[in-house]
Protein backbone atom coordinates (compact mmCIF):
# COMPACT_ATOMS: atom_id res chain seq x y z
CA UNK A 1 0.00 0.00 0.00
CA UNK A 2 3.00 2.34 0.50
CA UNK A 3 3.39 2.87 -3.24
CA UNK A 4 -0.29 3.59 -3.77
CA UNK A 5 -1.67 7.07 -4.30
CA UNK A 6 -3.53 8.13 -1.15
CA UNK A 7 -7.25 8.27 -1.88
CA UNK A 8 -9.90 9.40 0.60
CA UNK A 9 -13.61 9.74 0.07
CA UNK A 10 -16.39 11.82 1.56
CA UNK A 11 -19.50 9.68 1.30
CA UNK A 12 -22.46 11.54 2.82
CA UNK A 13 -26.06 10.33 2.78
CA UNK A 14 -28.39 13.04 1.44
CA UNK A 15 -30.67 13.01 4.48
CA UNK A 16 -30.70 16.67 5.50
CA UNK A 17 -28.42 19.50 6.55
CA UNK A 18 -24.63 19.33 6.86
CA UNK A 19 -23.79 18.85 10.54
CA UNK A 20 -20.43 20.21 11.75
CA UNK A 21 -19.37 16.61 12.48
CA UNK A 22 -19.93 15.67 8.82
CA UNK A 23 -18.13 18.79 7.69
CA UNK A 24 -15.13 18.01 9.91
CA UNK A 25 -15.00 14.47 8.47
CA UNK A 26 -15.03 15.89 4.94
CA UNK A 27 -12.38 18.44 5.88
CA UNK A 28 -10.03 15.86 7.42
CA UNK A 29 -10.49 13.53 4.44
CA UNK A 30 -9.62 16.41 2.14
CA UNK A 31 -6.61 17.45 4.27
CA UNK A 32 -5.27 13.90 4.57
CA UNK A 33 -5.45 13.48 0.80
CA UNK A 34 -3.96 16.87 -0.04
CA UNK A 35 -1.22 16.78 2.63
CA UNK A 36 -0.04 13.46 1.16
CA UNK A 37 -0.35 14.43 -2.51
CA UNK A 38 -3.46 12.27 -2.92
CA UNK A 39 -6.99 12.45 -4.27
CA UNK A 40 -10.26 13.39 -2.57
CA UNK A 41 -13.38 11.67 -3.88
CA UNK A 42 -17.05 12.60 -3.38
CA UNK A 43 -19.55 9.73 -3.35
CA UNK A 44 -23.26 10.09 -2.62
CA UNK A 45 -24.57 7.18 -0.53
CA UNK A 46 -28.29 7.08 -1.18
CA UNK A 47 -29.05 3.39 -0.65
CA UNK A 48 -31.38 4.19 2.28
CA UNK A 49 -34.16 5.41 0.00
CA UNK A 50 -36.64 5.97 2.84
CA UNK A 51 -34.47 8.60 4.53
CA UNK A 52 -33.63 10.67 1.45
CA UNK A 53 -34.46 14.38 1.74
CA UNK A 54 -35.21 16.44 -1.35
CA UNK A 55 -32.57 19.10 -1.95
CA UNK A 56 -30.04 17.45 0.39
CA UNK A 57 -27.63 16.66 -2.47
CA UNK A 58 -27.57 20.38 -3.36
CA UNK A 59 -26.77 21.19 0.28
CA UNK A 60 -23.75 18.83 0.09
CA UNK A 61 -22.45 20.47 -3.10
CA UNK A 62 -23.08 24.03 -1.86
CA UNK A 63 -21.39 23.42 1.48
CA UNK A 64 -18.27 21.87 -0.07
CA UNK A 65 -18.08 24.74 -2.56
CA UNK A 66 -18.45 27.44 0.12
CA UNK A 67 -15.69 25.99 2.28
CA UNK A 68 -13.43 25.29 -0.71
CA UNK A 69 -13.25 21.47 -0.51
CA UNK A 70 -12.84 20.75 -4.21
CA UNK A 71 -13.16 17.04 -4.96
CA UNK A 72 -11.07 15.33 -7.65
CA UNK A 73 -13.79 12.84 -8.63
CA UNK A 74 -17.53 12.83 -8.02
CA UNK A 75 -21.02 12.65 -9.51
CA UNK A 76 -20.79 16.12 -11.04
CA UNK A 77 -17.31 15.80 -12.59
CA UNK A 78 -17.01 12.05 -13.12
CA UNK A 79 -13.82 10.06 -12.81
CA UNK A 80 -12.27 6.69 -13.49
CA UNK A 81 -14.33 4.74 -10.94
CA UNK A 82 -17.89 6.05 -11.46
CA UNK A 83 -20.75 6.23 -11.15
CA UNK A 84 -20.31 8.06 -7.86
CA UNK A 85 -23.94 7.75 -6.70
CA UNK A 86 -24.72 4.44 -5.01
CA UNK A 87 -28.26 4.10 -6.39
CA UNK A 88 -26.71 4.20 -9.89
CA UNK A 89 -24.40 1.36 -8.87
CA UNK A 90 -27.25 -0.81 -7.58
CA UNK A 91 -26.64 -3.73 -9.96
CA UNK A 92 -22.99 -3.95 -8.88
CA UNK A 93 -23.62 -5.25 -5.39
CA UNK A 94 -25.81 -8.32 -5.79
CA UNK A 95 -23.16 -10.41 -7.62
CA UNK A 96 -20.70 -9.71 -4.80
CA UNK A 97 -23.23 -10.79 -2.17
CA UNK A 98 -24.05 -13.94 -4.16
CA UNK A 99 -20.35 -14.69 -4.53
CA UNK A 100 -20.07 -14.81 -0.73
CA UNK A 101 -23.11 -17.14 -0.56
CA UNK A 102 -21.47 -19.50 -3.07
CA UNK A 103 -18.27 -19.48 -1.01
CA UNK A 104 -20.20 -20.30 2.19
CA UNK A 105 -19.39 -16.89 3.71
CA UNK A 106 -22.95 -15.55 3.52
CA UNK A 107 -26.47 -17.00 3.38
CA UNK A 108 -30.04 -16.30 2.32
CA UNK A 109 -32.26 -15.25 5.24
CA UNK A 110 -36.01 -15.58 4.80
CA UNK A 111 -37.06 -14.34 8.25
CA UNK A 112 -40.09 -12.06 8.08
CA UNK A 113 -40.16 -8.58 9.54
CA UNK A 114 -42.65 -9.81 12.15
CA UNK A 115 -40.26 -12.55 13.30
CA UNK A 116 -37.33 -10.15 13.52
CA UNK A 117 -39.41 -7.58 15.43
CA UNK A 118 -40.53 -10.25 17.89
CA UNK A 119 -36.93 -11.40 18.26
CA UNK A 120 -35.70 -7.89 19.04
CA UNK A 121 -38.42 -7.45 21.64
CA UNK A 122 -37.48 -10.69 23.40
CA UNK A 123 -34.37 -11.22 25.48
CA UNK A 124 -33.34 -14.11 23.25
CA UNK A 125 -32.50 -11.75 20.44
CA UNK A 126 -30.47 -9.44 22.64
CA UNK A 127 -28.42 -12.22 24.13
CA UNK A 128 -27.58 -14.05 20.94
CA UNK A 129 -25.11 -12.83 18.34
CA UNK A 130 -25.78 -9.11 18.46
CA UNK A 131 -29.54 -9.28 17.97
CA UNK A 132 -30.23 -11.99 15.35
CA UNK A 133 -30.48 -15.68 16.32
CA UNK A 134 -29.04 -16.97 12.98
CA UNK A 135 -32.23 -18.92 12.34
CA UNK A 136 -31.56 -19.25 8.58
CA UNK A 137 -27.80 -19.71 8.80
CA UNK A 138 -27.87 -23.49 8.48
CA UNK A 139 -31.02 -24.11 6.44
CA UNK A 140 -30.68 -27.24 4.22
CA UNK A 141 -29.73 -26.43 0.62
CA UNK A 142 -32.98 -28.00 -0.67
CA UNK A 143 -35.05 -25.75 1.63
CA UNK A 144 -33.19 -22.67 0.44
CA UNK A 145 -33.73 -23.60 -3.21
CA UNK A 146 -37.45 -24.29 -2.58
CA UNK A 147 -37.97 -20.89 -0.91
CA UNK A 148 -36.07 -19.10 -3.67
CA UNK A 149 -38.07 -20.89 -6.37
CA UNK A 150 -41.29 -19.92 -4.58
CA UNK A 151 -40.26 -16.24 -4.73
CA UNK A 152 -40.05 -15.90 -0.96
CA UNK A 153 -38.58 -12.49 -0.03
CA UNK A 154 -35.07 -12.71 1.37
CA UNK A 155 -32.04 -10.79 2.48
CA UNK A 156 -28.44 -11.94 2.24
CA UNK A 157 -26.55 -12.03 5.55
CA UNK A 158 -22.85 -12.39 6.21
CA UNK A 159 -21.70 -15.36 8.29
CA UNK A 160 -19.82 -13.89 11.22
CA UNK A 161 -17.39 -15.97 13.29
CA UNK A 162 -19.14 -17.14 16.47
CA UNK A 163 -16.02 -17.52 18.60
CA UNK A 164 -12.84 -15.60 19.30
CA UNK A 165 -12.27 -11.93 18.61
CA UNK A 166 -11.34 -9.59 15.79
CA UNK A 167 -8.54 -7.03 16.16
CA UNK A 168 -7.82 -4.12 13.85
CA UNK A 169 -5.48 -1.14 13.89
CA UNK A 170 -6.60 2.47 13.84
CA UNK A 171 -3.96 5.17 13.39
CA UNK A 172 -5.56 7.35 16.09
CA UNK A 173 -6.78 4.81 18.63
CA UNK A 174 -4.23 2.02 18.08
CA UNK A 175 -5.23 -1.67 18.21
CA UNK A 176 -8.90 -2.31 18.94
CA UNK A 177 -10.29 -5.77 19.75
CA UNK A 178 -13.97 -6.71 19.53
CA UNK A 179 -15.43 -10.03 20.71
CA UNK A 180 -17.00 -11.83 17.73
CA UNK A 181 -20.04 -12.82 19.77
CA UNK A 182 -21.01 -9.13 19.74
CA UNK A 183 -21.19 -9.11 15.95
CA UNK A 184 -24.55 -9.75 14.31
CA UNK A 185 -24.74 -11.68 11.04
CA UNK A 186 -25.15 -8.39 9.23
CA UNK A 187 -27.46 -7.94 6.25
CA UNK A 188 -25.54 -7.30 3.04
CA UNK A 189 -28.38 -7.14 0.55
CA UNK A 190 -31.88 -6.00 1.53
CA UNK A 191 -35.10 -7.53 0.24
CA UNK A 192 -35.58 -4.59 -2.19
CA UNK A 193 -32.27 -5.48 -3.85
CA UNK A 194 -30.45 -2.49 -2.41
CA UNK A 195 -27.22 -3.09 -0.50
CA UNK A 196 -26.97 -2.05 3.12
CA UNK A 197 -24.84 0.95 3.97
CA UNK A 198 -22.05 -1.25 5.40
CA UNK A 199 -21.88 -3.57 2.42
CA UNK A 200 -22.02 -0.90 -0.30
CA UNK A 201 -19.41 1.06 1.62
CA UNK A 202 -16.88 -1.77 1.55
CA UNK A 203 -17.52 -2.74 -2.08
CA UNK A 204 -17.32 0.84 -3.28
CA UNK A 205 -14.23 1.68 -1.24
CA UNK A 206 -12.47 -1.33 -2.74
CA UNK A 207 -13.57 -0.63 -6.32
CA UNK A 208 -12.67 3.05 -6.00
CA UNK A 209 -9.22 2.21 -4.53
CA UNK A 210 -9.85 4.15 -1.32
CA UNK A 211 -6.73 3.83 0.83
CA UNK A 212 -7.78 5.79 3.95
CA UNK A 213 -11.21 5.48 5.57
CA UNK A 214 -11.88 8.49 7.80
CA UNK A 215 -14.96 8.61 10.05
CA UNK A 216 -16.22 9.33 13.56
CA UNK A 217 -15.10 7.17 16.48
CA UNK A 218 -18.69 5.97 16.93
CA UNK A 219 -17.88 3.57 14.07
CA UNK A 220 -14.95 1.95 15.90
CA UNK A 221 -17.01 -1.03 17.09
CA UNK A 222 -18.42 -1.54 13.56
CA UNK A 223 -15.00 -1.75 11.93
CA UNK A 224 -14.53 -5.54 12.48
CA UNK A 225 -17.67 -6.07 10.38
CA UNK A 226 -16.04 -4.12 7.56
CA UNK A 227 -12.73 -5.95 7.94
CA UNK A 228 -14.38 -9.38 7.92
CA UNK A 229 -15.94 -8.42 4.59
CA UNK A 230 -12.61 -7.31 3.16
CA UNK A 231 -11.07 -10.59 4.31
CA UNK A 232 -13.99 -12.65 2.95
CA UNK A 233 -13.28 -11.18 -0.49
CA UNK A 234 -9.51 -11.38 -0.07
CA UNK A 235 -9.16 -7.61 -0.47
CA UNK A 236 -6.48 -5.39 1.12
CA UNK A 237 -7.62 -3.49 4.20
CA UNK A 238 -7.65 0.32 4.12
CA UNK A 239 -5.95 2.52 6.71
CA UNK A 240 -8.49 3.52 9.36
CA UNK A 241 -8.60 7.01 10.84
CA UNK A 242 -11.33 7.41 13.46
CA UNK A 243 -12.00 10.94 14.70
CA UNK A 244 -12.83 11.99 18.26
CA UNK A 245 -16.35 13.02 19.22
CA UNK A 246 -17.40 16.65 19.06
CA UNK A 247 -19.03 17.67 22.34
CA UNK A 248 -21.11 20.66 23.36
CA UNK A 249 -21.11 22.57 26.68
CA UNK A 250 -24.22 22.17 28.83
CA UNK A 251 -25.59 24.93 31.04
CA UNK A 252 -24.32 23.19 34.17
CA UNK A 253 -20.76 23.14 32.80
CA UNK A 254 -20.78 19.47 31.83
CA UNK A 255 -20.38 18.30 28.23
CA UNK A 256 -22.37 15.93 26.04
CA UNK A 257 -22.39 15.03 22.36
CA UNK A 258 -22.98 18.17 20.31
CA UNK A 259 -26.65 18.64 19.48
CA UNK A 260 -29.08 21.44 18.65
CA UNK A 261 -29.65 22.19 22.33
CA UNK A 262 -26.10 23.58 22.42
CA UNK A 263 -26.77 25.99 19.55
CA UNK A 264 -26.54 25.84 15.76
CA UNK A 265 -24.87 22.59 14.65
CA UNK A 266 -25.42 22.83 10.88
CA UNK A 267 -23.06 24.65 8.54
CA UNK A 268 -25.86 26.68 6.91
CA UNK A 269 -27.27 27.63 10.33
CA UNK A 270 -23.87 28.92 11.42
CA UNK A 271 -23.57 30.95 8.20
CA UNK A 272 -27.05 32.39 8.85
CA UNK A 273 -25.85 33.40 12.31
CA UNK A 274 -23.16 35.53 10.67
CA UNK A 275 -20.15 33.21 10.71
CA UNK A 276 -17.86 33.19 7.65
CA UNK A 277 -17.30 29.82 5.91
CA UNK A 278 -13.51 30.30 6.19
CA UNK A 279 -13.72 30.91 9.94
CA UNK A 280 -15.96 27.87 10.45
CA UNK A 281 -13.55 25.70 8.45
CA UNK A 282 -10.49 26.95 10.34
CA UNK A 283 -12.15 26.40 13.71
CA UNK A 284 -13.50 22.94 12.85
CA UNK A 285 -10.02 21.87 11.67
CA UNK A 286 -8.78 22.40 15.24
CA UNK A 287 -11.57 20.30 16.80
CA UNK A 288 -9.50 17.18 17.26
CA UNK A 289 -6.27 18.14 15.48
CA UNK A 290 -3.30 19.99 16.96
CA UNK A 291 -0.82 21.70 14.63
CA UNK A 292 2.87 21.25 15.37
CA UNK A 293 3.48 24.98 15.48
CA UNK A 294 1.88 27.36 17.97
CA UNK A 295 -0.72 29.08 15.81
CA UNK A 296 -4.46 28.93 15.24
CA UNK A 297 -5.25 30.87 12.08
CA UNK A 298 -4.83 28.88 8.86
CA UNK A 299 -6.15 29.26 5.34
CA UNK A 300 -7.36 26.02 3.74
CA UNK A 301 -4.16 25.85 1.67
CA UNK A 302 -2.07 26.28 4.84
CA UNK A 303 -4.07 23.56 6.59
CA UNK A 304 -3.35 21.18 3.71
CA UNK A 305 0.33 22.05 3.95
CA UNK A 306 0.60 21.57 7.75
CA UNK A 307 -1.89 18.75 8.37
CA UNK A 308 -0.65 15.37 9.56
CA UNK A 309 -2.59 12.37 10.86
CA UNK A 310 -0.39 12.06 13.93
CA UNK A 311 -1.76 15.40 15.16
CA UNK A 312 -5.28 13.96 15.52
CA UNK A 313 -6.33 13.51 19.13
CA UNK A 314 -8.23 10.66 20.80
CA UNK A 315 -9.83 13.05 23.27
CA UNK A 316 -13.28 14.49 22.54
CA UNK A 317 -13.24 18.07 21.28
CA UNK A 318 -15.59 20.69 22.74
CA UNK A 319 -17.37 23.00 20.28
CA UNK A 320 -16.99 26.42 21.88
CA UNK A 321 -19.19 29.09 20.27
CA UNK A 322 -17.20 31.88 21.97
CA UNK A 323 -14.00 30.55 20.41
CA UNK A 324 -15.68 30.30 17.00
CA UNK A 325 -16.80 33.92 17.42
CA UNK A 326 -13.18 34.91 18.15
CA UNK A 327 -12.04 33.18 14.96
CA UNK A 328 -14.80 34.92 13.05
CA UNK A 329 -13.82 38.36 14.35
CA UNK A 330 -10.20 37.72 13.31
CA UNK A 331 -11.31 36.74 9.81
CA UNK A 332 -13.59 39.78 9.51
CA UNK A 333 -10.77 42.13 10.59
CA UNK A 334 -8.35 40.60 8.09
CA UNK A 335 -10.68 40.72 5.08
CA UNK A 336 -9.92 43.18 2.28
CA UNK A 337 -12.41 46.01 2.66
CA UNK A 338 -14.16 45.29 -0.66
CA UNK A 339 -14.66 41.68 0.43
CA UNK A 340 -16.11 42.78 3.77
CA UNK A 341 -18.52 45.16 2.04
CA UNK A 342 -19.69 42.37 -0.28
CA UNK A 343 -20.22 39.96 2.65
CA UNK A 344 -22.00 42.63 4.71
CA UNK A 345 -24.20 43.88 1.86
CA UNK A 346 -27.36 41.93 2.87
CA UNK A 347 -27.10 43.36 6.41
CA UNK A 348 -26.51 46.91 5.13
CA UNK A 349 -29.64 46.57 3.01
CA UNK A 350 -31.71 45.65 6.07
CA UNK A 351 -30.91 49.09 7.46
CA UNK A 352 -30.55 51.34 4.41
CA UNK A 353 -32.63 49.56 1.76
CA UNK A 354 -31.66 50.98 -1.62
CA UNK A 355 -30.43 54.31 -0.18
CA UNK A 356 -26.95 55.30 -1.35
CA UNK A 357 -24.51 55.24 1.56
CA UNK A 358 -20.74 55.71 1.85
CA UNK A 359 -19.96 52.03 2.31
CA UNK A 360 -16.20 52.56 2.60
CA UNK A 361 -16.64 54.77 5.67
CA UNK A 362 -19.22 52.34 7.08
CA UNK A 363 -16.80 49.43 6.59
CA UNK A 364 -13.97 51.41 8.23
CA UNK A 365 -15.94 51.80 11.45
CA UNK A 366 -17.54 48.35 11.46
CA UNK A 367 -14.75 45.99 10.41
CA UNK A 368 -12.64 46.35 13.57
CA UNK A 369 -15.71 46.01 15.82
CA UNK A 370 -17.97 43.33 14.34
CA UNK A 371 -17.56 39.72 15.52
CA UNK A 372 -20.46 38.30 13.47
CA UNK A 373 -22.04 39.77 10.36
CA UNK A 374 -25.51 39.44 11.91
CA UNK A 375 -24.53 42.07 14.51
CA UNK A 376 -24.40 44.76 11.81
CA UNK A 377 -28.10 45.80 11.72
CA UNK A 378 -28.15 46.14 15.52
CA UNK A 379 -24.97 48.21 15.55
CA UNK A 380 -26.00 50.58 12.76
CA UNK A 381 -29.76 50.64 13.29
CA UNK A 382 -29.51 54.25 14.53
CA UNK A 383 -28.63 55.31 10.95
CA UNK A 384 -32.12 54.25 9.87
CA UNK A 385 -34.02 55.83 12.77
CA UNK A 386 -32.74 58.32 15.31
CA UNK A 387 -33.38 56.72 18.70
CA UNK A 388 -35.27 58.68 21.35
CA UNK A 389 -32.60 59.81 23.80
CA UNK A 390 -32.26 61.84 26.98
CA UNK A 391 -30.64 65.29 26.82
CA UNK A 392 -28.49 64.22 29.77
CA UNK A 393 -26.47 62.28 27.15
CA UNK A 394 -24.84 65.59 26.22
CA UNK A 395 -23.15 65.84 29.62
CA UNK A 396 -19.68 64.28 29.62
CA UNK A 397 -16.95 65.09 32.16
CA UNK A 398 -14.07 63.81 30.04
CA UNK A 399 -15.10 65.94 27.07
CA UNK A 400 -15.98 68.83 29.41
CA UNK A 401 -19.48 69.18 27.98
CA UNK A 402 -22.64 70.29 29.75
CA UNK A 403 -26.12 71.32 28.69
CA UNK A 404 -25.06 74.96 28.18
CA UNK A 405 -21.91 74.58 26.12
CA UNK A 406 -23.50 71.76 24.09
CA UNK A 407 -25.98 74.33 22.75
CA UNK A 408 -23.08 76.55 21.64
CA UNK A 409 -21.23 73.61 20.07
CA UNK A 410 -24.27 72.39 18.11
CA UNK A 411 -25.18 75.88 16.86
CA UNK A 412 -21.62 76.39 15.59
CA UNK A 413 -21.46 72.90 14.05
CA UNK A 414 -24.77 73.33 12.22
CA UNK A 415 -23.68 76.69 10.79
CA UNK A 416 -20.36 75.22 9.67
CA UNK A 417 -21.74 71.98 8.21
CA UNK A 418 -24.50 73.73 6.26
CA UNK A 419 -21.74 75.41 4.24
CA UNK A 420 -20.03 72.11 3.30
CA UNK A 421 -20.67 71.30 -0.36
CA UNK A 422 -18.41 68.26 -0.86
CA UNK A 423 -19.81 65.94 1.85
CA UNK A 424 -16.78 63.68 2.28
CA UNK A 425 -15.23 62.35 5.47
CA UNK A 426 -11.92 64.19 5.07
CA UNK A 427 -13.72 67.48 4.33
CA UNK A 428 -16.02 67.11 7.37
CA UNK A 429 -12.99 66.22 9.51
CA UNK A 430 -11.02 69.25 8.37
CA UNK A 431 -13.91 71.68 8.91
CA UNK A 432 -14.84 70.45 12.39
CA UNK A 433 -11.24 70.33 13.68
CA UNK A 434 -10.75 73.89 12.42
CA UNK A 435 -14.02 74.89 14.08
CA UNK A 436 -12.88 73.51 17.45
CA UNK A 437 -9.69 75.59 17.16
CA UNK A 438 -11.73 78.66 16.25
CA UNK A 439 -14.00 78.10 19.28
CA UNK A 440 -10.87 77.54 21.39
CA UNK A 441 -12.16 74.26 22.78
CA UNK A 442 -10.77 70.71 22.77
CA UNK A 443 -11.91 68.56 19.85
CA UNK A 444 -13.95 66.36 22.21
CA UNK A 445 -15.92 69.31 23.56
CA UNK A 446 -17.25 69.98 20.07
CA UNK A 447 -17.47 66.40 18.83
CA UNK A 448 -19.23 64.83 21.84
CA UNK A 449 -22.50 66.80 21.42
CA UNK A 450 -22.28 66.46 17.62
CA UNK A 451 -22.00 62.67 17.90
CA UNK A 452 -24.80 62.41 20.49
CA UNK A 453 -27.15 64.49 18.33
CA UNK A 454 -26.23 62.58 15.17
CA UNK A 455 -26.55 59.08 16.67
CA UNK A 456 -28.78 59.46 19.75
CA UNK A 457 -26.53 56.90 21.51
CA UNK A 458 -23.77 57.06 24.09
CA UNK A 459 -21.79 54.23 22.50
CA UNK A 460 -21.43 54.17 18.73
CA UNK A 461 -19.27 52.49 16.13
CA UNK A 462 -17.01 55.23 14.89
CA UNK A 463 -16.83 58.85 15.88
CA UNK A 464 -18.82 61.94 15.03
CA UNK A 465 -17.15 62.55 11.66
CA UNK A 466 -17.77 59.04 10.32
CA UNK A 467 -21.39 59.08 11.47
CA UNK A 468 -21.99 62.45 9.77
CA UNK A 469 -20.35 61.21 6.55
CA UNK A 470 -22.55 58.10 6.45
CA UNK A 471 -25.80 59.95 7.30
CA UNK A 472 -25.39 62.40 4.42
CA UNK A 473 -25.62 66.18 4.71
CA UNK A 474 -29.39 66.66 4.90
CA UNK A 475 -30.01 63.94 7.49
CA UNK A 476 -26.94 64.91 9.54
CA UNK A 477 -27.96 68.57 9.78
CA UNK A 478 -31.59 67.59 10.51
CA UNK A 479 -30.47 65.44 13.46
CA UNK A 480 -28.19 68.14 14.87
CA UNK A 481 -31.13 70.56 14.81
CA UNK A 482 -33.30 68.01 16.65
CA UNK A 483 -30.54 67.77 19.29
CA UNK A 484 -30.43 71.55 19.61
CA UNK A 485 -34.18 71.70 20.04
CA UNK A 486 -33.99 68.97 22.70
CA UNK A 487 -31.42 71.05 24.62
CA UNK A 488 -33.64 74.14 24.49
CA UNK A 489 -36.51 72.29 26.23
GROMACS .gro file of N, CA and C in nm, residues 10 17-28 63 243 246-247 258-259 263-271 280-281 283-285 287 319 321 324:
model
  111
   10UNK      N    1  -1.531   1.132   0.072
   10UNK     CA    2  -1.639   1.182   0.156
   10UNK      C    3  -1.765   1.120   0.098
   17UNK      N    4  -2.944   1.844   0.652
   17UNK     CA    5  -2.842   1.950   0.655
   17UNK      C    6  -2.703   1.893   0.685
   18UNK      N    7  -2.602   1.975   0.662
   18UNK     CA    8  -2.463   1.933   0.686
   18UNK      C    9  -2.423   1.969   0.828
   19UNK      N   10  -2.417   1.868   0.914
   19UNK     CA   11  -2.379   1.885   1.054
   19UNK      C   12  -2.229   1.916   1.061
   20UNK      N   13  -2.186   1.987   1.165
   20UNK     CA   14  -2.043   2.021   1.175
   20UNK      C   15  -1.957   1.895   1.186
   21UNK      N   16  -2.012   1.787   1.242
   21UNK     CA   17  -1.937   1.661   1.248
   21UNK      C   18  -1.910   1.606   1.109
   22UNK      N   19  -2.011   1.612   1.022
   22UNK     CA   20  -1.993   1.567   0.882
   22UNK      C   21  -1.892   1.656   0.810
   23UNK      N   22  -1.904   1.785   0.836
   23UNK     CA   23  -1.813   1.879   0.769
   23UNK      C   24  -1.669   1.855   0.815
   24UNK      N   25  -1.649   1.829   0.944
   24UNK     CA   26  -1.513   1.801   0.991
   24UNK      C   27  -1.459   1.673   0.925
   25UNK      N   28  -1.544   1.570   0.913
   25UNK     CA   29  -1.500   1.447   0.847
   25UNK      C   30  -1.456   1.477   0.704
   26UNK      N   31  -1.538   1.552   0.632
   26UNK     CA   32  -1.503   1.589   0.494
   26UNK      C   33  -1.372   1.667   0.491
   27UNK      N   34  -1.358   1.761   0.583
   27UNK     CA   35  -1.238   1.844   0.588
   27UNK      C   36  -1.113   1.760   0.614
   28UNK      N   37  -1.120   1.668   0.711
   28UNK     CA   38  -1.003   1.586   0.742
   28UNK      C   39  -0.971   1.491   0.626
   63UNK      N   40  -2.225   2.331   0.030
   63UNK     CA   41  -2.139   2.342   0.148
   63UNK      C   42  -1.992   2.321   0.110
  243UNK      N   43  -1.212   0.958   1.414
  243UNK     CA   44  -1.200   1.094   1.470
  243UNK      C   45  -1.271   1.104   1.604
  246UNK      N   46  -1.727   1.521   1.883
  246UNK     CA   47  -1.740   1.665   1.906
  246UNK      C   48  -1.849   1.684   2.012
  247UNK      N   49  -1.811   1.748   2.122
  247UNK     CA   50  -1.903   1.767   2.234
  247UNK      C   51  -1.950   1.913   2.240
  258UNK      N   52  -2.244   1.693   2.089
  258UNK     CA   53  -2.298   1.817   2.031
  258UNK      C   54  -2.434   1.792   1.967
  259UNK      N   55  -2.531   1.874   2.006
  259UNK     CA   56  -2.665   1.864   1.948
  259UNK      C   57  -2.725   2.004   1.941
  263UNK      N   58  -2.683   2.487   2.050
  263UNK     CA   59  -2.677   2.599   1.955
  263UNK      C   60  -2.682   2.543   1.813
  264UNK      N   61  -2.653   2.629   1.715
  264UNK     CA   62  -2.654   2.584   1.576
  264UNK      C   63  -2.547   2.476   1.555
  265UNK      N   64  -2.584   2.366   1.491
  265UNK     CA   65  -2.487   2.259   1.465
  265UNK      C   66  -2.472   2.232   1.315
  266UNK      N   67  -2.551   2.301   1.233
  266UNK     CA   68  -2.542   2.283   1.088
  266UNK      C   69  -2.461   2.396   1.027
  267UNK      N   70  -2.389   2.364   0.921
  267UNK     CA   71  -2.306   2.465   0.854
  267UNK      C   72  -2.391   2.584   0.810
  268UNK      N   73  -2.503   2.558   0.742
  268UNK     CA   74  -2.586   2.668   0.691
  268UNK      C   75  -2.641   2.752   0.806
  269UNK      N   76  -2.676   2.687   0.917
  269UNK     CA   77  -2.727   2.763   1.033
  269UNK      C   78  -2.620   2.856   1.088
  270UNK      N   79  -2.497   2.808   1.092
  270UNK     CA   80  -2.387   2.892   1.142
  270UNK      C   81  -2.363   3.010   1.048
  271UNK      N   82  -2.373   2.985   0.917
  271UNK     CA   83  -2.357   3.095   0.820
  271UNK      C   84  -2.469   3.197   0.839
  280UNK      N   85  -1.539   2.915   1.001
  280UNK     CA   86  -1.596   2.787   1.045
  280UNK      C   87  -1.499   2.674   1.012
  281UNK      N   88  -1.448   2.675   0.889
  281UNK     CA   89  -1.355   2.570   0.845
  281UNK      C   90  -1.228   2.568   0.930
  283UNK      N   91  -1.186   2.682   1.234
  283UNK     CA   92  -1.215   2.640   1.371
  283UNK      C   93  -1.240   2.489   1.378
  284UNK      N   94  -1.318   2.437   1.284
  284UNK     CA   95  -1.350   2.294   1.285
  284UNK      C   96  -1.223   2.210   1.265
  285UNK      N   97  -1.127   2.261   1.188
  285UNK     CA   98  -1.002   2.187   1.167
  285UNK      C   99  -0.931   2.162   1.299
  287UNK      N  100  -1.076   2.114   1.589
  287UNK     CA  101  -1.157   2.030   1.680
  287UNK      C  102  -1.110   1.886   1.668
  319UNK      N  103  -1.701   2.191   2.121
  319UNK     CA  104  -1.737   2.300   2.028
  319UNK      C  105  -1.771   2.422   2.113
  321UNK      N  106  -1.866   2.803   2.114
  321UNK     CA  107  -1.919   2.909   2.027
  321UNK      C  108  -1.844   3.041   2.048
  324UNK      N  109  -1.534   3.013   1.842
  324UNK     CA  110  -1.568   3.030   1.700
  324UNK      C  111  -1.590   3.178   1.669
   0.00000   0.00000   0.00000
